[in-house]
Amino acid sequence: MIQIKNLSKAFSGKKILDNMNISLEKGQVLSIVGPSGGGKTTLLRCISGLETMDSGEIWIDEQQVDPTKHQEATSQIGVVFQEFNLFPHLTVLENLMLAPTLVTKKAKEDVEITANQILAKLGLKGKEKQYPFELSGGQKQRVAIARALVMHPKVLCYDEPTSALDPDLRDSIAKTILELKDEGMTQIVVTHDHEFAKKIADQLIEVASIQ
Ligand SMILES: Nc1ncnc2c1ncn2[C@@H]1O[C@H](COP(=O)(O)OP(=O)(O)OP(=O)(O)O)[C@@H](O)[C@H]1O
Ligand SMILES: [Mg+2]
């Protein structure tokens, strides 16, 4: 479903990712664990097009994609960043609606229906008009997931989804990831947390060991 072939990336001559290969079937969860500075965030930035690759290819459904071509990337690979990156001046619903109305030029009414369905699915009904500062850490994270899902990505990636959460919420994000898996979502999860990684993963990669 998604193949990453021989991805390499160096910063100032120092190899961060060296010929990395990933192959995932639809609905599989890949956990990537490794030490700080091992290149986990860099990998997600490369596959979501925020960073250019030095070499390598990304294939989704037997087609090669260039994630730096913005529209193509946003519709196929979603990323939930560690800091969530919600827009502070927009409500929850506005945060969800911004990208689909701007990037895909879909009708506002249709986007709103989808956005509300996704919010309800993630347990955020009633939060539509609130601003990010009015939400708990776990709620902000679920809004960030909802905002990625509203673009109907084929692959959803998470950068350290448990780092800002206490242990109860850690279980709840694991549950959300497994529910999305049951619906067929292919997911890549970058984390320091070995126990969490094992709990959710079909495949596990240690970043340090492939460098
Ligand atoms: N834009 C950049 N320019 C130069 N060096 C960078 C850049 N982005 C990352 N690096 C370097 O690449 C290495 C890998 O960084 P990265 O953020 O991918 O690590 P990480 O595995 O996500 O670490 P952590 O677990 O602490 O989040 C680090 O040494 C970092 O300093
Ligand atoms: Mg990181």
XYZ file of C-alpha atoms and ligand atoms in Angstrom, residues 35-42 44 82-83 159-160 190 192, ligand 2:
16
model
C 16.815 7.579 20.395
C 16.489 11.329 20.384
C 18.187 12.711 17.310
C 17.830 9.391 15.484
C 15.902 10.993 12.636
C 12.324 10.026 13.475
C 10.815 13.467 12.972
C 12.990 13.980 9.892
C 7.964 12.025 8.923
C 4.023 16.488 18.440
C 2.899 20.026 19.282
C 5.104 12.182 15.846
C 5.469 11.175 19.503
C 7.065 7.552 15.764
C 10.316 6.922 22.271
Mg 11.398 14.037 16.920
